[in-house]
Short mmCIF file of C-alpha atoms in Angstrom, two decimals:
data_model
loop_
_atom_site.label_atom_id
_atom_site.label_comp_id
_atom_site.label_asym_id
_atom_site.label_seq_id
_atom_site.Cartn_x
_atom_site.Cartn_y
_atom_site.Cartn_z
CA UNK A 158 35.69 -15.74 -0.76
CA UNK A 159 33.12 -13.90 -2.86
CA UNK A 160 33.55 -13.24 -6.14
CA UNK A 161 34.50 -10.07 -7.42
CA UNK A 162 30.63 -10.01 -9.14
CA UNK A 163 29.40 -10.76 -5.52
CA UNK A 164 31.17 -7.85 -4.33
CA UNK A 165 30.14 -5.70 -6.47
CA UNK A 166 26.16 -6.88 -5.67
CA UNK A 167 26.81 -6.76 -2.23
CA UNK A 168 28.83 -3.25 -0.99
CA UNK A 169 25.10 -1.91 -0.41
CA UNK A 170 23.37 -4.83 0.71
CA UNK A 171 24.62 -7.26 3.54
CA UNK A 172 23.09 -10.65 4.46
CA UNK A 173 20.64 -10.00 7.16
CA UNK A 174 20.82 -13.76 8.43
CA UNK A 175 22.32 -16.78 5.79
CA UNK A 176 20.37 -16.46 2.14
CA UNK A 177 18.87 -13.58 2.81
CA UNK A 178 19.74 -10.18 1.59
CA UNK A 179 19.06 -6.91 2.79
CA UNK A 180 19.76 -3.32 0.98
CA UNK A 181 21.79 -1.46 3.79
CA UNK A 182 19.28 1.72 3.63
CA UNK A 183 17.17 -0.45 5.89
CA UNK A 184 19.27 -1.16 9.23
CA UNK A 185 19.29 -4.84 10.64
CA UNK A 186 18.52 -3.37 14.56
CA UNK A 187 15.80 -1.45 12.88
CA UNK A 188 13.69 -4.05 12.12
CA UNK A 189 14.76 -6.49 14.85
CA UNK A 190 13.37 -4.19 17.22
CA UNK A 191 11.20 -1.57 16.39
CA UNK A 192 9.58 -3.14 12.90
CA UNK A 193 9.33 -6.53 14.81
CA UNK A 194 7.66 -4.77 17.92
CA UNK A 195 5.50 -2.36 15.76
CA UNK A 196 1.93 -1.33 17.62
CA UNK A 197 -0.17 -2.33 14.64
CA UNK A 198 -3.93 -1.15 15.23
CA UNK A 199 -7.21 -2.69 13.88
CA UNK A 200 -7.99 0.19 11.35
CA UNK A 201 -4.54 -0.48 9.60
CA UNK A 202 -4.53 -1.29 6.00
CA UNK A 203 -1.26 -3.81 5.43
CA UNK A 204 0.23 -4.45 1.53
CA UNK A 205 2.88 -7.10 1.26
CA UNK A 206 5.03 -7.26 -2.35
CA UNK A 207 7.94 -8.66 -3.52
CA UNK A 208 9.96 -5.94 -4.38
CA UNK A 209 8.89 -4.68 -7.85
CA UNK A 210 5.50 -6.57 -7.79
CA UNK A 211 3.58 -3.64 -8.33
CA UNK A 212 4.05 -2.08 -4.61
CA UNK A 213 3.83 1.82 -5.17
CA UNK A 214 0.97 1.42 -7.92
CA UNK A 215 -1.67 -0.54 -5.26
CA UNK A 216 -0.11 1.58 -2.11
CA UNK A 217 -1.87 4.85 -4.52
CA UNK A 218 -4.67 2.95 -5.35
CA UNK A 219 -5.53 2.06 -1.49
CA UNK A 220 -4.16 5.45 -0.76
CA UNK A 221 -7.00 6.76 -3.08
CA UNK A 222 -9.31 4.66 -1.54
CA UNK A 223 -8.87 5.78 1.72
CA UNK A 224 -9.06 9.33 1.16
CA UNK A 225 -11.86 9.48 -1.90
CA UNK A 226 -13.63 12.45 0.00
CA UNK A 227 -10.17 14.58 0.04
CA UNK A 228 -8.95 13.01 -3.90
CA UNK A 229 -6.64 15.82 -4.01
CA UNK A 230 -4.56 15.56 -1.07
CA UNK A 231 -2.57 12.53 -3.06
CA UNK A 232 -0.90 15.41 -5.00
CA UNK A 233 0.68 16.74 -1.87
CA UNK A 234 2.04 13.08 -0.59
CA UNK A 235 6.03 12.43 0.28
CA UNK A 236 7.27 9.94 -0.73
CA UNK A 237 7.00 8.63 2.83
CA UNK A 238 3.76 9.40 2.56
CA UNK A 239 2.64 7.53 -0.52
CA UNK A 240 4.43 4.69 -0.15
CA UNK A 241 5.27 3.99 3.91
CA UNK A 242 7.19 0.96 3.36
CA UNK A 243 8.24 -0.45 7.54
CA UNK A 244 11.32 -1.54 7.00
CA UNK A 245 12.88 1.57 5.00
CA UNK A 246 15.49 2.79 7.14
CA UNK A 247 17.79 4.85 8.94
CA UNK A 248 19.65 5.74 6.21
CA UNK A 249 23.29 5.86 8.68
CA UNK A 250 25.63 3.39 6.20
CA UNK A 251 28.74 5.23 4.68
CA UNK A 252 28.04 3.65 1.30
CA UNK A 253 24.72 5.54 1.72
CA UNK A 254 26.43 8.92 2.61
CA UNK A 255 28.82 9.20 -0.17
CA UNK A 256 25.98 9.08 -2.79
CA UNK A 257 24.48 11.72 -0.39
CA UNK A 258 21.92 9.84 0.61
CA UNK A 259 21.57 11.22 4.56
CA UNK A 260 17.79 11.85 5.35
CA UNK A 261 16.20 8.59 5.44
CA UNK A 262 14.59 8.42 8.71
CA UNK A 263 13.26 5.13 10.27
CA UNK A 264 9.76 4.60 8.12
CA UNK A 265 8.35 2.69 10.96
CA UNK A 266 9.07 5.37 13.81
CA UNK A 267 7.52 8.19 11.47
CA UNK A 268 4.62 6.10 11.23
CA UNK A 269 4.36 5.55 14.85
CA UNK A 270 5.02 9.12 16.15
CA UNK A 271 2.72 11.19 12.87
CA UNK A 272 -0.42 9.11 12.40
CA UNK A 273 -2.41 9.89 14.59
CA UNK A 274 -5.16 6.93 16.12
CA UNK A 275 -7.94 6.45 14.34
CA UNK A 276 -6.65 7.20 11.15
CA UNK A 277 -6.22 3.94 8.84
CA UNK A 278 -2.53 4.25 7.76
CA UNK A 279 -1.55 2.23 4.50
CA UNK A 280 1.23 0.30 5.81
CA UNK A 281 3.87 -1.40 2.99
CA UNK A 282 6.39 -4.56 3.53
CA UNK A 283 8.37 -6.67 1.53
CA UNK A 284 9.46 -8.66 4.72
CA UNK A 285 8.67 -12.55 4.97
CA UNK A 286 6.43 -13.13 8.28
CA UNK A 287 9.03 -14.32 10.46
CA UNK A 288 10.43 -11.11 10.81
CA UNK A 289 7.39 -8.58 9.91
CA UNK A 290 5.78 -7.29 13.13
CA UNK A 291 4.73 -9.69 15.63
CA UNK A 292 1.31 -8.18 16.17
CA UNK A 293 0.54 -8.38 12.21
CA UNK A 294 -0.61 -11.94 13.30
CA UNK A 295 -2.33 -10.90 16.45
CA UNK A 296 -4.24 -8.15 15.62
CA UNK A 297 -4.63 -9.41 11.76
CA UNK A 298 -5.80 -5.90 10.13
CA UNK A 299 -7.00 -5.88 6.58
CA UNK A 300 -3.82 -7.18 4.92
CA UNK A 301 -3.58 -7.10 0.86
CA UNK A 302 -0.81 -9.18 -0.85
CA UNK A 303 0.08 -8.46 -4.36
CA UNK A 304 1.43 -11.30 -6.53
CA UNK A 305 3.47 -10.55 -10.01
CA UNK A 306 4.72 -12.60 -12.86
CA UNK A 307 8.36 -12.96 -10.99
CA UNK A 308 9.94 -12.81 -14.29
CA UNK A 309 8.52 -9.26 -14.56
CA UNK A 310 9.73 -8.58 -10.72
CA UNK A 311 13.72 -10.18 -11.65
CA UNK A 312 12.95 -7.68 -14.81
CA UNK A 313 11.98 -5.00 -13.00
CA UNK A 314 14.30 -5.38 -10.00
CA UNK A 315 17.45 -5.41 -12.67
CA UNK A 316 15.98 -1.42 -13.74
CA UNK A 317 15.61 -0.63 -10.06
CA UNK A 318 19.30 -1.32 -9.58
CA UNK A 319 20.03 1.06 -12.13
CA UNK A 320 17.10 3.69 -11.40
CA UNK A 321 18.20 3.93 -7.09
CA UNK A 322 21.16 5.36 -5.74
CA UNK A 323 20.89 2.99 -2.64
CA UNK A 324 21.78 0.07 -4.91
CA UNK A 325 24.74 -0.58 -7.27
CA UNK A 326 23.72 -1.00 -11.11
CA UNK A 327 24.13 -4.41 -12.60
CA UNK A 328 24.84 -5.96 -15.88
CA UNK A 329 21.16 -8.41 -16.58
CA UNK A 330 23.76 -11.68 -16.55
CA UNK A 331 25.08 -10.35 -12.94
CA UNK A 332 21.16 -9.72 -11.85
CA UNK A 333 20.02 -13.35 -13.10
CA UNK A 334 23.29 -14.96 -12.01
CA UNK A 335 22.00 -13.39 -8.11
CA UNK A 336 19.01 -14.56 -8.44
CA UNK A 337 19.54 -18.03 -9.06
CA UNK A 338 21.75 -17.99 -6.11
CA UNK A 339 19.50 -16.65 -4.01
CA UNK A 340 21.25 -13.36 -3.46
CA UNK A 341 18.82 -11.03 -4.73
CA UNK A 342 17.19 -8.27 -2.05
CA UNK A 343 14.25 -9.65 0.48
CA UNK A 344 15.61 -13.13 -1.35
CA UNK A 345 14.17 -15.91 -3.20
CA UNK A 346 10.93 -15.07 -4.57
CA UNK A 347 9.56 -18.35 -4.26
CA UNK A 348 10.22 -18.64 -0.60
CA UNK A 349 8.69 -14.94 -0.55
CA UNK A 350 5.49 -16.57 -1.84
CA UNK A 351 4.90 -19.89 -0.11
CA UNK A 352 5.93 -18.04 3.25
CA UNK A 353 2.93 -16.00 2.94
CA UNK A 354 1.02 -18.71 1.63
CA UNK A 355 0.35 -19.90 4.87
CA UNK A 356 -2.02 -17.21 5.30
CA UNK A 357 -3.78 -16.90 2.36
CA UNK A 358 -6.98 -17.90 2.96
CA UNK A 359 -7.71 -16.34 6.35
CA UNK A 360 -10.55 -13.92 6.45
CA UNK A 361 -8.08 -10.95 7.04
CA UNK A 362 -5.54 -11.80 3.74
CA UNK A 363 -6.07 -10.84 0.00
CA UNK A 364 -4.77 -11.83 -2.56
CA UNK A 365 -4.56 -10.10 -5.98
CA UNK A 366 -2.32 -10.31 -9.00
CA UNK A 367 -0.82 -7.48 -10.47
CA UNK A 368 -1.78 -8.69 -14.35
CA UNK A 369 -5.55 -8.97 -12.70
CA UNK A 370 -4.86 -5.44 -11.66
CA UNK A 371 -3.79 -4.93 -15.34
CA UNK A 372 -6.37 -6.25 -17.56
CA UNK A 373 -9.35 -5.09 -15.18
CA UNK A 374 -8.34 -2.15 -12.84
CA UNK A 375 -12.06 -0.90 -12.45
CA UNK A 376 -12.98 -4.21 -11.22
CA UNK A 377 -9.91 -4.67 -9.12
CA UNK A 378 -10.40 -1.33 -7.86
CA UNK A 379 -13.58 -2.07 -6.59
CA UNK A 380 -12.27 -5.81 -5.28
CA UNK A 381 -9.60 -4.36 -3.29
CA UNK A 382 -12.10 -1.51 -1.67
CA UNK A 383 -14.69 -3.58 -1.12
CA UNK A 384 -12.38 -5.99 0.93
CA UNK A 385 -11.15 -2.75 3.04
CA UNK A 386 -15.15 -1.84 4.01
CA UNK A 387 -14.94 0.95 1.54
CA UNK A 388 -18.20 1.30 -0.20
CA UNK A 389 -17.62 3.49 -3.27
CA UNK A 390 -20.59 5.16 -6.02
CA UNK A 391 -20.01 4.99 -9.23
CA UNK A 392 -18.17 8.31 -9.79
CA UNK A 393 -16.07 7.93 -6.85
CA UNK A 394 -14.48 4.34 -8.57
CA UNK A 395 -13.97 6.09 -11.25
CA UNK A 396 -11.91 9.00 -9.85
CA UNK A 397 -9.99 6.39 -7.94
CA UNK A 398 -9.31 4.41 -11.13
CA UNK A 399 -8.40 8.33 -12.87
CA UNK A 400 -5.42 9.25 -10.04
CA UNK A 401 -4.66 5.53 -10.21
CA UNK A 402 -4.11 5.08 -14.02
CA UNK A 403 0.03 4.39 -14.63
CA UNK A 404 0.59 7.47 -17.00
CA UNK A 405 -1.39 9.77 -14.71
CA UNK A 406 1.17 8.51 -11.34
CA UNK A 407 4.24 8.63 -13.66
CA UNK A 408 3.94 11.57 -14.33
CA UNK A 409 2.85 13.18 -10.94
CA UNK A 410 6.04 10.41 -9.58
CA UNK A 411 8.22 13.77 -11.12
CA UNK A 412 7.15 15.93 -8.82
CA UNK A 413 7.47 13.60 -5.26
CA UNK A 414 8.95 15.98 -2.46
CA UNK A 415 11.83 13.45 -1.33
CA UNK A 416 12.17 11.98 -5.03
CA UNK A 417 16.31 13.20 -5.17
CA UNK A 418 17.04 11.69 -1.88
CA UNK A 419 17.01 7.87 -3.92
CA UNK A 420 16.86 8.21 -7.53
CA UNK A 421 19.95 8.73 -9.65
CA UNK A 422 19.40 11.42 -12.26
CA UNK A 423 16.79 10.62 -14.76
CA UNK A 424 15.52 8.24 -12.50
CA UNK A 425 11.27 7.90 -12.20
CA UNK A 426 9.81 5.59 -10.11
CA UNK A 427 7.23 4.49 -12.49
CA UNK A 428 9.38 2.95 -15.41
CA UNK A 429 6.84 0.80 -17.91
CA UNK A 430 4.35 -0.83 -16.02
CA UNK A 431 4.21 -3.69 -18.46
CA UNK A 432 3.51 -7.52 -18.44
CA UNK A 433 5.50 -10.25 -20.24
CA UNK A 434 8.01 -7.03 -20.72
CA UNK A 435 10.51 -10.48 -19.36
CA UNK A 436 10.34 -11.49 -22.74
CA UNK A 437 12.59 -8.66 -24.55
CA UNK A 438 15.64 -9.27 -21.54
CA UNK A 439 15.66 -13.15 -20.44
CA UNK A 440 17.38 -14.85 -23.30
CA UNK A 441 16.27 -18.40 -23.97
CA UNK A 442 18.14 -20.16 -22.45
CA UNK A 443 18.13 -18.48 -19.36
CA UNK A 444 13.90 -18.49 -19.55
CA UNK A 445 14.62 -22.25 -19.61
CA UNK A 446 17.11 -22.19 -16.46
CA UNK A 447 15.00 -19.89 -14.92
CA UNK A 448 11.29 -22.19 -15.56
CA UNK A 449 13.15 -25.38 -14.41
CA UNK A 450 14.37 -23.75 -10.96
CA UNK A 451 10.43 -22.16 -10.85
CA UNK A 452 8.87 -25.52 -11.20
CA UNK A 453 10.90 -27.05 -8.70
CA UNK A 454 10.77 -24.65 -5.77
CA UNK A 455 6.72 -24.55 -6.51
CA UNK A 456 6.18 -27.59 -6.77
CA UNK A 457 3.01 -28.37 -4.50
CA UNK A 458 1.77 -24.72 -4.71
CA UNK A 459 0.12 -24.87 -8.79
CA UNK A 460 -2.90 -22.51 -7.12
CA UNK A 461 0.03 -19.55 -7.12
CA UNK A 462 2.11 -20.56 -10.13
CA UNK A 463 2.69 -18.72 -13.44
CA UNK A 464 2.56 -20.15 -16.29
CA UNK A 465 5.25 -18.85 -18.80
#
């Protein structure tokens, strides 16, 4: 029988196959059939996070990217719009509907029936490949993969749970406790990481770290367009890397059409944007628990670890 901490972690989230945990605003049958059986098309741009890896910040940044000859049109975007992530919905649960969440549409029929061909669409997924779309691997588009410090993402993912009204809030001991038992959403981060490991070095996968992002976003501006074909002058970077700067989204993140369909009041979906902000949460003895469990499940992978 779960415990009564488990429950409380898991009356919006269900286990969409053993170890592996789902929020229920995206539906199981959603993304068995029509995520899994998704047309992709060669123009399409794909980012793959871990939740909380720094997902909405590069979706604006390609966004930007894409449309650098119409900058302005990012200040009109849904929140579908900015940040299409596949697997997001139907929103049809009743522990949805009582926190009046009731417009969520499938993400990944929107996509399908509004964007028109020929049109790159920036296309977001925390899934592990064995259950993103089939033709991902096919067709391999242009796919970016963002890598964070994962005790930033636990960090970050513990604020989320109180920021979202499609997730309960947790205590940080009942967040850490999950996670070391697996039971987080999209699951163990490691397992996130070596899954798509397999495909890091093919001509069609790039990699980036969100810290790299941090410490030289001009140059990783120009890294990540380059890799999508996007030649960019000199003023045009630096508009991207103007709409793309943290303070400058956070603030225009008040203003999202869609915003009070997820956040709780107060709620912004740009919080601090920090690194090493693990350090003022994780006590030390759970940064020890936590480095000893890291080690081990990355062992064999020291190309992608962090070191603490």
């Amino acid at each position: 029988m779960a415990s009564s901490q488990e429950q409380k972690l898991f009356r919006k989230t269900y286990f969409f196959r053993p170890g592996y945990v789902l929020p229920v605003i995206m539906e199981k049958n959603n993304i068995e059939t029509v995520v899994k059986n998704f047309e992709v098309r060669d123009e399409d741009v794909f980012l793959v996070t871990y939740p909380k890896a720094g997902t909405n910040w590069t979706a604006e940044i390609i966004d930007a990217i894409q449309n650098i000859d119409n900058i302005d049109i990012l200040k009109e975007r849904s929140l579908m719009e900015k940040v299409p992530l596949l697997e997001l919905g139907p929103s049809t649960h009743p522990d949805l509907v009582e926190d009046g969440i009731t417009q969520v549409p499938s993400f990944a029929k929107v996509i399908l029936e509004t964007m028109p061909k020929g049109s790159p669409r920036r296309i977001a997924t925390h899934l592990r490949p064995d259950i993103a779309p089939v033709q991902l691997f096919e067709k391999k588009p242009k796919t970016i993969v963002v890598d964070r410090n994962p005790k930033d993402c636990l960090t970050s993912l513990y604020n989320w749970h109180l920021t979202v009204g499609f997730l309960d809030p947790l205590t940080w001991e009942e967040m850490f406790d999950a996670y070391m038992k697996g039971l987080t959403i999209f699951g163990d981060y490691c397992e996130f990481i070596k899954s798509w490991a397999e495909y890091k070095n093919e001509p069609w996968m790039f990699w980036i770290r969100y810290e790299d992002i941090k410490k030289d976003h001009k140059g990783s501006v120009k890294r990540i367009a380059d890799f999508m074909g996007k030649s960019l002058t000199d003023s045009q970077l630096d508009e991207v890397v103007r709409v793309t700067d943290f303070q400058y989204m956070k603030k225009a993140s008040e203003t999202i059409k869609g915003r009070e369909l997820v956040l709780r009041p107060g709620g912004t979906w740009q919080r601090k944007g920090v690194s090493g902000g693990w350090k003022n949460t994780f006590s030390v003895a759970q940064s020890e628990i936590f480095d000893k469990d890291y080690n081990e499940k990355m062992n064999g992978y020291e190309d992608l670890k962090y070191d603490f």
